[in-house]
Coordinates of C-alpha atoms in Angstrom, one line a residue:
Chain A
X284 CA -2.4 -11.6 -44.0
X285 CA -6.0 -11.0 -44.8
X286 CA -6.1 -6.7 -45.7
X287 CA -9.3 -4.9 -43.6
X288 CA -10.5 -1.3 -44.3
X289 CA -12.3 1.3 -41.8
X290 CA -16.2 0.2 -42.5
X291 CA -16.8 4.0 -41.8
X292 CA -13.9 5.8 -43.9
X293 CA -12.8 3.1 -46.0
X294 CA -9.0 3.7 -44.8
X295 CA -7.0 0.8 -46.0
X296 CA -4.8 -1.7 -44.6
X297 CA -5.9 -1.6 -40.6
X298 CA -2.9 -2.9 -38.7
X299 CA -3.2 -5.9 -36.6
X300 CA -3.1 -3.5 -33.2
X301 CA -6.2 -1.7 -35.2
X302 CA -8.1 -5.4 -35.8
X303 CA -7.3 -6.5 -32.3
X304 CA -9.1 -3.3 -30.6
X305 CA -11.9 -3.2 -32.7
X306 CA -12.1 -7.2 -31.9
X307 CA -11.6 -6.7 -28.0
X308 CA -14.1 -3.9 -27.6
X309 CA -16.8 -4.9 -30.1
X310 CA -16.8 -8.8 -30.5
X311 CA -14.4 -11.4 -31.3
X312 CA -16.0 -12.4 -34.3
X313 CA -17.2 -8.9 -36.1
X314 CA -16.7 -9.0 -39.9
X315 CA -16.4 -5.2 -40.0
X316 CA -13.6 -2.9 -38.4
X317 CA -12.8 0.5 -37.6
X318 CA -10.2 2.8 -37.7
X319 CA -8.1 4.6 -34.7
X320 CA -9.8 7.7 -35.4
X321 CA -13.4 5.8 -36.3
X322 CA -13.2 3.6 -33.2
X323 CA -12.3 6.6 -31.0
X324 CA -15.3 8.9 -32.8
X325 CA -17.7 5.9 -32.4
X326 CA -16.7 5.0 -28.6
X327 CA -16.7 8.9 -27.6
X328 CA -12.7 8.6 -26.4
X329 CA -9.9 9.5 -27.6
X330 CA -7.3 7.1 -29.9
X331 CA -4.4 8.3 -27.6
X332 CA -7.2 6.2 -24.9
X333 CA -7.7 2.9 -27.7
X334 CA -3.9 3.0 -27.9
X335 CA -3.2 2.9 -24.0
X336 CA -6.2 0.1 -23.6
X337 CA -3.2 -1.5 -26.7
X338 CA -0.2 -1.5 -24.4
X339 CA -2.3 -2.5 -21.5
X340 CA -4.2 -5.6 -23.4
X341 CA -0.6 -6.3 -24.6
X342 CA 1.0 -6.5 -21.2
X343 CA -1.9 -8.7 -19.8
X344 CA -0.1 -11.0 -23.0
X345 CA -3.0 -10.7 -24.8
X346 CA -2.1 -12.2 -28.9
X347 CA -4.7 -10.2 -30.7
X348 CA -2.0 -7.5 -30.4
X349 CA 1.9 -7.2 -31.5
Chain B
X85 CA -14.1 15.5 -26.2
X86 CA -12.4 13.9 -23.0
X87 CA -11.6 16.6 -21.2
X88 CA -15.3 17.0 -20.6
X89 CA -15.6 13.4 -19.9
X90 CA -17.4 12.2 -16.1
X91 CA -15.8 9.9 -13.9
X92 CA -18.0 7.1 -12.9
X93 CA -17.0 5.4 -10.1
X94 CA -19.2 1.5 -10.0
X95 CA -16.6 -0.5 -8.3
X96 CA -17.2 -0.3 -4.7
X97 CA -17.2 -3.8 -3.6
X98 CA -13.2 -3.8 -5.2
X99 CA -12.6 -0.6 -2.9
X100 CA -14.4 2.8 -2.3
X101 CA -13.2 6.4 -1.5
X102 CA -11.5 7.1 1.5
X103 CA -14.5 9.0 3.5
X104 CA -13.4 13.1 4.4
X105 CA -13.9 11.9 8.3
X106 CA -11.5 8.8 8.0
X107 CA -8.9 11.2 6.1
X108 CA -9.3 13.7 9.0
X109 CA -8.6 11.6 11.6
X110 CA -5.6 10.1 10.2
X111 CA -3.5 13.2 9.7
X112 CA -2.4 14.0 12.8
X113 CA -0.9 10.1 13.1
X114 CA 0.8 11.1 10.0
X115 CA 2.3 14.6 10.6
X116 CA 2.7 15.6 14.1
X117 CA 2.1 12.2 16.3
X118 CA 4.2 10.1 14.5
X119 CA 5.6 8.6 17.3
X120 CA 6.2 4.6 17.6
X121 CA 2.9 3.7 19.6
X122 CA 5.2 0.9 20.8
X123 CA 8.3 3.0 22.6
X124 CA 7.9 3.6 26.5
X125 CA 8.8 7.3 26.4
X126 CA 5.9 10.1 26.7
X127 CA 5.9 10.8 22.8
X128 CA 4.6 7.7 22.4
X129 CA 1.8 7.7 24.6
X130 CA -1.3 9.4 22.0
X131 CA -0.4 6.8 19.4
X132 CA -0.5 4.2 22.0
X133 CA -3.9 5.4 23.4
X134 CA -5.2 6.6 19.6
X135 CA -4.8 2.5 18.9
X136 CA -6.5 1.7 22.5
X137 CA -9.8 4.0 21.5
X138 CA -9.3 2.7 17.8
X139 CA -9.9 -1.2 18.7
X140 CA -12.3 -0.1 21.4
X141 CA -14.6 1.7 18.3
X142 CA -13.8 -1.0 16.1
X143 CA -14.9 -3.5 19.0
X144 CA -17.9 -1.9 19.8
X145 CA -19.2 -1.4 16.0
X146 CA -19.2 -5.5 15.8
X147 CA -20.7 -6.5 19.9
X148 CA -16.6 -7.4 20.2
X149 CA -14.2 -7.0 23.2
X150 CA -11.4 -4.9 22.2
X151 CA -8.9 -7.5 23.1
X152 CA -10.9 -10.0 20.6
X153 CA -9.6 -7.6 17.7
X154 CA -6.1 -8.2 16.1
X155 CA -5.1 -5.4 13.6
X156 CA -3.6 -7.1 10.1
X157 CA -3.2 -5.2 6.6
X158 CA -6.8 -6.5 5.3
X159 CA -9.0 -9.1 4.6
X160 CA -6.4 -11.6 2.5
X161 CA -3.8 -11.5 5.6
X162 CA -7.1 -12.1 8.2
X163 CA -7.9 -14.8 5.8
X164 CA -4.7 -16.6 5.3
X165 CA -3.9 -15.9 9.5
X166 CA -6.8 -17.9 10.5
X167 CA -7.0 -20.6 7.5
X168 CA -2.9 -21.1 8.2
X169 CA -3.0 -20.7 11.7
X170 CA -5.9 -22.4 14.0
X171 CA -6.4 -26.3 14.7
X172 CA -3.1 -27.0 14.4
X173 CA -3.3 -28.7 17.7
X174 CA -5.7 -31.3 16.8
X175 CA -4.4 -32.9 13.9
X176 CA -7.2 -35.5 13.7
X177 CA -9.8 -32.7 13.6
X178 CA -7.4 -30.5 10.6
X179 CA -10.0 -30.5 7.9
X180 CA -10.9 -27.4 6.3
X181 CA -14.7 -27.0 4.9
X182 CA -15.8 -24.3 2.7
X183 CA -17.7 -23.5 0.1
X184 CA -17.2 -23.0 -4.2
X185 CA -17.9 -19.3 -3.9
X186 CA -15.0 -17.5 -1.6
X187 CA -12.3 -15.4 -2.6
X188 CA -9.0 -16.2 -3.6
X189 CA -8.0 -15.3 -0.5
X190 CA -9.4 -18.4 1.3
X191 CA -9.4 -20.6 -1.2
X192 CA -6.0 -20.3 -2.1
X193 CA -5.2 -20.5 1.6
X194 CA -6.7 -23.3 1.9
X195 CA -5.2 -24.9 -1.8
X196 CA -1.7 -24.1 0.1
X197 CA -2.5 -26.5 3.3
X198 CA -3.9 -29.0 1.6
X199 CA -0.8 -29.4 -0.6
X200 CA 1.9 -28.3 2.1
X201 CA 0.3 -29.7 5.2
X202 CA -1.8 -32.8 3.7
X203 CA -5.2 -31.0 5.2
X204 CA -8.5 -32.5 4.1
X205 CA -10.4 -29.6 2.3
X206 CA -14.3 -29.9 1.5
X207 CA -16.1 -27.7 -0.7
X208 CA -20.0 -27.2 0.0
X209 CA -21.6 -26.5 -3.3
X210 CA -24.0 -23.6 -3.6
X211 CA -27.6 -22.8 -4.5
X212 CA -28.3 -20.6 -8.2
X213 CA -28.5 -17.5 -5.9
X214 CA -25.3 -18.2 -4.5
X215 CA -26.7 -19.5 -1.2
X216 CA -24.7 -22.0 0.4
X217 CA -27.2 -24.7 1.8
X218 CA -27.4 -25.6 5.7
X219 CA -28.4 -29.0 5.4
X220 CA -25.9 -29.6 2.8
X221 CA -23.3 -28.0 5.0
X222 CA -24.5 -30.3 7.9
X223 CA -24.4 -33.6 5.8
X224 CA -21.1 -32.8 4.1
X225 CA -19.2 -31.8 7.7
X226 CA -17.1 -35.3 8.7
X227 CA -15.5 -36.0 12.1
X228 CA -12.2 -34.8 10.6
X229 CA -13.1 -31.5 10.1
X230 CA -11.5 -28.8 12.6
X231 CA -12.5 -25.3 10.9
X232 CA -15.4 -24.1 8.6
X233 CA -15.2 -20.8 6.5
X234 CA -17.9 -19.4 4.8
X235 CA -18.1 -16.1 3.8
X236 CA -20.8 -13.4 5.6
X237 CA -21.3 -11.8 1.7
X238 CA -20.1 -12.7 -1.8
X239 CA -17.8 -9.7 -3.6
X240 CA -19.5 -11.0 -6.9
X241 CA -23.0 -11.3 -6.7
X242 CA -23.6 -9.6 -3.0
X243 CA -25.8 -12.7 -1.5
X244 CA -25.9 -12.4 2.2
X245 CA -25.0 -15.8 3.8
X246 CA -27.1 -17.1 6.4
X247 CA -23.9 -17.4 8.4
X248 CA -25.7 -17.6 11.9
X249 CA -27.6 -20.9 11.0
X250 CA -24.7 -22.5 9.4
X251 CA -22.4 -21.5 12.5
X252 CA -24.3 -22.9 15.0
X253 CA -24.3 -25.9 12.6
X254 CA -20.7 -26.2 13.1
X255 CA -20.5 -25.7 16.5
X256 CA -22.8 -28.8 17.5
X257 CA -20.1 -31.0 15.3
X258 CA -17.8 -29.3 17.2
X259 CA -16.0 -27.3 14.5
X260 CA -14.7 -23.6 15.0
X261 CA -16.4 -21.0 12.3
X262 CA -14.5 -18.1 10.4
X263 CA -16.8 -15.5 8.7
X264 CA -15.1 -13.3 5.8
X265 CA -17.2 -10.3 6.1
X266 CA -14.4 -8.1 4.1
X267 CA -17.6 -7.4 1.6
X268 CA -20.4 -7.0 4.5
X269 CA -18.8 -5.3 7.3
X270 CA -19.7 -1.4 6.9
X271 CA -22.6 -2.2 4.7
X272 CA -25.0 -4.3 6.3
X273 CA -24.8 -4.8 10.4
X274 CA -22.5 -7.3 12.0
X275 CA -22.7 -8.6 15.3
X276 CA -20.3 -11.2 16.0
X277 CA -21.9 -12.4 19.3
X278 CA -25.6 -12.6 17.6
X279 CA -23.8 -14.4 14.5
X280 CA -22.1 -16.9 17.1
X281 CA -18.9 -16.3 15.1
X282 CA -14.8 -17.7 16.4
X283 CA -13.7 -15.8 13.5
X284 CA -14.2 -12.9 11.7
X285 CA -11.9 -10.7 8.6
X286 CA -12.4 -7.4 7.4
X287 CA -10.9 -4.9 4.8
X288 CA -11.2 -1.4 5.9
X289 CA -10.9 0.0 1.9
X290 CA -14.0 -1.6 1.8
X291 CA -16.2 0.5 3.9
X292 CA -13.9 3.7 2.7
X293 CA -11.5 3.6 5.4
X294 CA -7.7 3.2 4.5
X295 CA -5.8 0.5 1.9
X296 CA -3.4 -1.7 3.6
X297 CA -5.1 -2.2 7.2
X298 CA -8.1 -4.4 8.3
X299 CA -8.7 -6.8 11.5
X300 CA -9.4 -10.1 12.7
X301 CA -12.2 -10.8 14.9
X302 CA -10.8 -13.7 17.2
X303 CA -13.3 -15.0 20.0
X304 CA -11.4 -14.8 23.4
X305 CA -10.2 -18.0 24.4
X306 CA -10.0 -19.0 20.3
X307 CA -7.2 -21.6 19.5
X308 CA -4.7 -19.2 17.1
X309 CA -1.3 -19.1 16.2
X310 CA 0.8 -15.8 15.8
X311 CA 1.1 -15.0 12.5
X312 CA 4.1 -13.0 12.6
X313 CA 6.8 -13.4 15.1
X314 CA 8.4 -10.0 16.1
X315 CA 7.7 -7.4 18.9
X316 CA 5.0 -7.5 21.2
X317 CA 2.6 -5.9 19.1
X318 CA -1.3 -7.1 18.9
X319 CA -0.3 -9.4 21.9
X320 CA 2.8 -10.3 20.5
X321 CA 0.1 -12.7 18.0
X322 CA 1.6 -10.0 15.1
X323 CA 4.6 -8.1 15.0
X324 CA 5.3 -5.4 13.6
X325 CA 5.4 -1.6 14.5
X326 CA 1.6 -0.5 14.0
X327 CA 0.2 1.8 11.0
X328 CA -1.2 4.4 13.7
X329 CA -2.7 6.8 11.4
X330 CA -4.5 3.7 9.3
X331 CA -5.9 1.9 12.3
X332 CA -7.5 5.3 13.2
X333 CA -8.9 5.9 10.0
X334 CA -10.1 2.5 9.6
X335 CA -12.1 3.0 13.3
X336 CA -13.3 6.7 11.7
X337 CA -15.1 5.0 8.7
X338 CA -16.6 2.0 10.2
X339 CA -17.8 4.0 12.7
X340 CA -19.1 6.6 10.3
X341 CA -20.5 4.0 7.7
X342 CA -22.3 2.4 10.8
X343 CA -24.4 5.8 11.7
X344 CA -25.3 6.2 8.2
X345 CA -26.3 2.9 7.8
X346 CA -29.6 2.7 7.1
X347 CA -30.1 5.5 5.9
X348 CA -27.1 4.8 3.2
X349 CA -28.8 1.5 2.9
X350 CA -32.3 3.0 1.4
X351 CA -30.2 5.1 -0.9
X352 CA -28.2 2.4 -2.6
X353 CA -31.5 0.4 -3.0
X354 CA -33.2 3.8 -4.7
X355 CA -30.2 4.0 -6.8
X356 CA -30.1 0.0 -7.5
X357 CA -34.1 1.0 -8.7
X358 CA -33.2 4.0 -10.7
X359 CA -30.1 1.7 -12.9
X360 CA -32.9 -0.9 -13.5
X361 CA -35.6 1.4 -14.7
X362 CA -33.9 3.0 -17.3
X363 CA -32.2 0.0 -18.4
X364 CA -35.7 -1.4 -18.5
X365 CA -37.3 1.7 -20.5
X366 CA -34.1 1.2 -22.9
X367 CA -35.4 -1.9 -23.8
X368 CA -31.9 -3.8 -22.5
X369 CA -32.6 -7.9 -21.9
X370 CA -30.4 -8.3 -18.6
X371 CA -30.7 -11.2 -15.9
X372 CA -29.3 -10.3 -12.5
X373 CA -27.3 -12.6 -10.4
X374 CA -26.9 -13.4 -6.8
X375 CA -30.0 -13.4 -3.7
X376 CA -32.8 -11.0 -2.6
X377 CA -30.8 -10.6 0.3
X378 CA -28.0 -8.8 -0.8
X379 CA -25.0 -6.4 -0.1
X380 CA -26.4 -2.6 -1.1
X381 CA -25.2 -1.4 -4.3
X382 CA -24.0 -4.4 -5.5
X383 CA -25.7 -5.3 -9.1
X384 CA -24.3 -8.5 -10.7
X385 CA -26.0 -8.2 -14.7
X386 CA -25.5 -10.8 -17.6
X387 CA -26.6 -9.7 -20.9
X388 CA -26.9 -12.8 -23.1
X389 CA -24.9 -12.5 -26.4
X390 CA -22.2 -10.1 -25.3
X391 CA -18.6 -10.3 -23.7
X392 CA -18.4 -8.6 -20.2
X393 CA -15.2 -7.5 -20.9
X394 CA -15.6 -5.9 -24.1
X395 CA -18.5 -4.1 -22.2
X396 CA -16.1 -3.4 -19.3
X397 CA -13.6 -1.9 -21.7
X398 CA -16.4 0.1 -23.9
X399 CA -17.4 1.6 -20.6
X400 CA -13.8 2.4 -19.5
X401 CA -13.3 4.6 -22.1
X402 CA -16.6 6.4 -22.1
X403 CA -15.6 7.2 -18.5
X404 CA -17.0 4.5 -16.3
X405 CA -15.5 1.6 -13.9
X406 CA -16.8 -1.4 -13.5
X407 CA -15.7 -5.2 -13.4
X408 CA -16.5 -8.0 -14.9
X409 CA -16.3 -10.4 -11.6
X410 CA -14.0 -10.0 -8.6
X411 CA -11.6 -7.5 -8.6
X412 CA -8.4 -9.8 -8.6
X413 CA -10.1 -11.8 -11.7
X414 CA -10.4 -9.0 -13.9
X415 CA -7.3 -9.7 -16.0
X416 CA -8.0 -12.8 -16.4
X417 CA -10.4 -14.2 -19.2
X418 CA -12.0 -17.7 -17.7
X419 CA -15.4 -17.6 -16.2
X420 CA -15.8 -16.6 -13.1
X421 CA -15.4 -19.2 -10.4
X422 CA -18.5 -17.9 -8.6
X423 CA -21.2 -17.6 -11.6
X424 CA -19.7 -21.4 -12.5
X425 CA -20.6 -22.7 -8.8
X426 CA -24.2 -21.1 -9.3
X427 CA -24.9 -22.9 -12.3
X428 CA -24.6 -20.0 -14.8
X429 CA -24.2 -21.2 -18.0
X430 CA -21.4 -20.1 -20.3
X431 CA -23.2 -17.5 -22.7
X432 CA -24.7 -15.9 -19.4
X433 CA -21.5 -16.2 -17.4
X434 CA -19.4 -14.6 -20.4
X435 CA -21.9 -11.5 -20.3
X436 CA -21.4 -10.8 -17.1
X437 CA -20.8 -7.6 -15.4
X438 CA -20.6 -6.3 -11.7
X439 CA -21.9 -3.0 -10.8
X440 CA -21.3 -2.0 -7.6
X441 CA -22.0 1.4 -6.1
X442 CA -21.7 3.3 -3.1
X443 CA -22.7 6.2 -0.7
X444 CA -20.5 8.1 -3.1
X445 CA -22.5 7.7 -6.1
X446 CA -25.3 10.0 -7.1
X447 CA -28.2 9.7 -9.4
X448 CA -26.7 11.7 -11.7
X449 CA -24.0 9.1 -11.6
X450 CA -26.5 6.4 -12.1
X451 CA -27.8 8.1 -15.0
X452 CA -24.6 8.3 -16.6
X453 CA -23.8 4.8 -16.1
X454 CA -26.7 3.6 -17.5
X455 CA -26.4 6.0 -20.9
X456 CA -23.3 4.5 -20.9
X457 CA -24.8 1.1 -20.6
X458 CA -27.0 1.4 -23.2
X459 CA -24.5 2.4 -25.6
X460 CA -22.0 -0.2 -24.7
X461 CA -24.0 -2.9 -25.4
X462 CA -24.8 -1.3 -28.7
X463 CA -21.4 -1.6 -29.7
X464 CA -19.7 -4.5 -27.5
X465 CA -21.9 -7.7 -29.4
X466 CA -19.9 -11.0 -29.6

């Protein structure tokens, strides 16, 4: 599996939970990911919020997510 | 950093706040008269009369008889009662015509009898504002037909039918006419006489009465069915011991919403103005969906380039609700069925959100919304 970093704080190896919010909230096809904490700075919410939005996008079935 | 966060509340047309008068009037029903309107002893007798007055103010806000109103648990049961349960008695004349742009509700009703009863369903085709065509419905009625729903206002793009024309339509081919006005009634003013109507559904979450409880307009002397077979309740046409303290407060807040309607009305449209303008001095590239004549409030918006739901989702977590079509589609991905019948093209129709606010909503709200907006589509891009 292909390794991504946080575009804003470098942090390495973003989980595929990580990918598939950054992919469901800004784009599909963006090149460029954030971390939890990045995400939630940049979106103005908090990552306990990105991670429920997970478990719900994961109950709708949705495969971005594991 | 959340803590501080605002609610925004832009959903309106999937259901609004139960009004302070509607909540009122429903606790008494629900504490200290909780007696079974339909038991012959004297504890009984307010519910019994609270239902009376309820179906006579519920009449009265739609130029009804009170005996023409049939109390359900919303707009899908109205729906699926009159779709399921009228021209069964003339099974030459059993066909169903409606149009591409209704809710679930109806066509899925109508889906089931065609597949269980072998009914003959038509679908009219609509205009790009979601307008479904008179002389198109004319031509595409056949001597089979028996029913014809269209619905009074679409929950995804607000267009205002122009139900009046196309019921009179029906009557000179001899069909009857359903209305669902679950998105219109409360909102914009309903007379079923002036509209010609057999008949009618409505949702009283919708006009911020109560969940669970709505009506059925049925024109007296209407062919329909019971729909549930029980007690003598509704005129033995639906059993069932009655929601007292719901039916009151769905009376309370159509009444309510119908003295404040026009001046509610000019305060949606001034906050409708408001969301535009600063979108506009932002600089965001929007095209809106749906008719001129549309329900209050309710903004349809496709921004070319982006994914509604990623925008939907963005502006969940900055504290703001809104949808991306119909309510009961939200979870789904495929494009809507509604923006497809209008001839939306995919990139529009995939950028599609619906904004829909209501008497609740202040301009402060508005403002938020469209910071929120802005900042949403700075970060939501496909």
């Amino acid at each position: 599996m292909k390794q991504y970093k946080c575009i804003a704080c470098s942090k390495p190896d973003l989980n595929k939970n990580t990918v598939g919010i950054n992919q469901k909230l800004l784009g599909e096809d963006i090149k460029n990911f954030y971390c939890m904490d990045c995400l939630a700075d940049y979106l103005g919410c908090t990552v306990q919020e990105l991670l429920d939005k997970i478990e719900e996008f994961k109950e709708d079935g949705c495969k971005l997510f594991v | 950093m959340t803590d501080m966060k605002r609610h925004v509340y832009a959903d309106n047309a999937a259901t609004s706040r139960l009004s302070d008068k509607a909540l009122e009037a429903m606790l008494p029903w629900l504490k200290e008269e909780y007696g079974n309107a339909s038991q012959p002893y004297s504890f009984s007798r307010k519910p019994k009369k609270a239902i009376v007055d309820a179906k006579t103010q519920i009449a009265e806000c739609i130029g009804a008889l009170p005996e023409e109103i049939f109390i359900t648990s919303g707009g899908t049961e109205s729906n699926n009662w009159v779709i399921k349960n009228t021209c069964l008695d003339t099974p030459l004349r059993n066909g169903i015509i409606t149009s591409e742009i209704e809710h679930h509700a109806v066509l899925n009703a109508c889906k089931f009898e065609k597949e269980y009863s072998g009914r003959r369903i038509t679908m009219i085709p609509v205009s790009t504002e979601a307008i479904v065509d008179a002389q198109e419905f004319s031509r595409m009625i056949t001597d089979t037909d028996g029913l014809a729903s269209i619905m009074l206002a679409n929950n995804e793009v607000g267009t205002v039918e122009p139900i009046r024309q196309l019921c009179e339509i029906a009557h000179a081919r001899g069909l009857l006419f359903h209305t669902d006005a679950v998105q219109a009634i409360g909102h914009i003013p309903v007379d079923v006489k002036m509209f010609g109507v057999d008949f009618l559904s409505a949702s009283a979450h919708k006009f911020n009465g109560p969940k669970g409880i709505g009506f059925l307009y049925a024109k007296r002397g209407s062919i329909l069915l019971p729909y549930m077979s029980g007690g003598a309740q509704e005129m033995g046409m639906r059993a069932g011991t009655e929601n007292v303290a719901a039916i009151v407060g769905m009376a309370a807040a159509l009444v309510e919403n119908l003295d404040e309607l026009s001046d509610v009305q000019n305060y949606l449209k001034k906050l409708e103005d408001l969301l535009l303008v600063k979108l506009d001095a932002a600089g965001v590239n929007y095209e809106r969906n749906g008719a001129r004549v549309h329900i209050p409030g309710n903004i349809s918006l496709s921004f070319r380039g982006y994914d509604g739901e990623a925008i939907m989702h963005c502006l969940d977590l900055m504290g703001v609700s809104v949808s991306t079509g119909s309510a009961c589609d939200s979870r789904r991905t495929q494009v809507s069925h509604v923006l497809k019948a209008m001839h939306v093209d995919n990139e529009r129709a995939r950028g599609t959100i619906r904004i829909s606010l209501g008497k609740y909503n202040s301009e402060e709200d508005v403002e938020t919304l469209a910071e929120a907006l802005v900042k949403a589509l700075q970060v939501a891009k496909v």
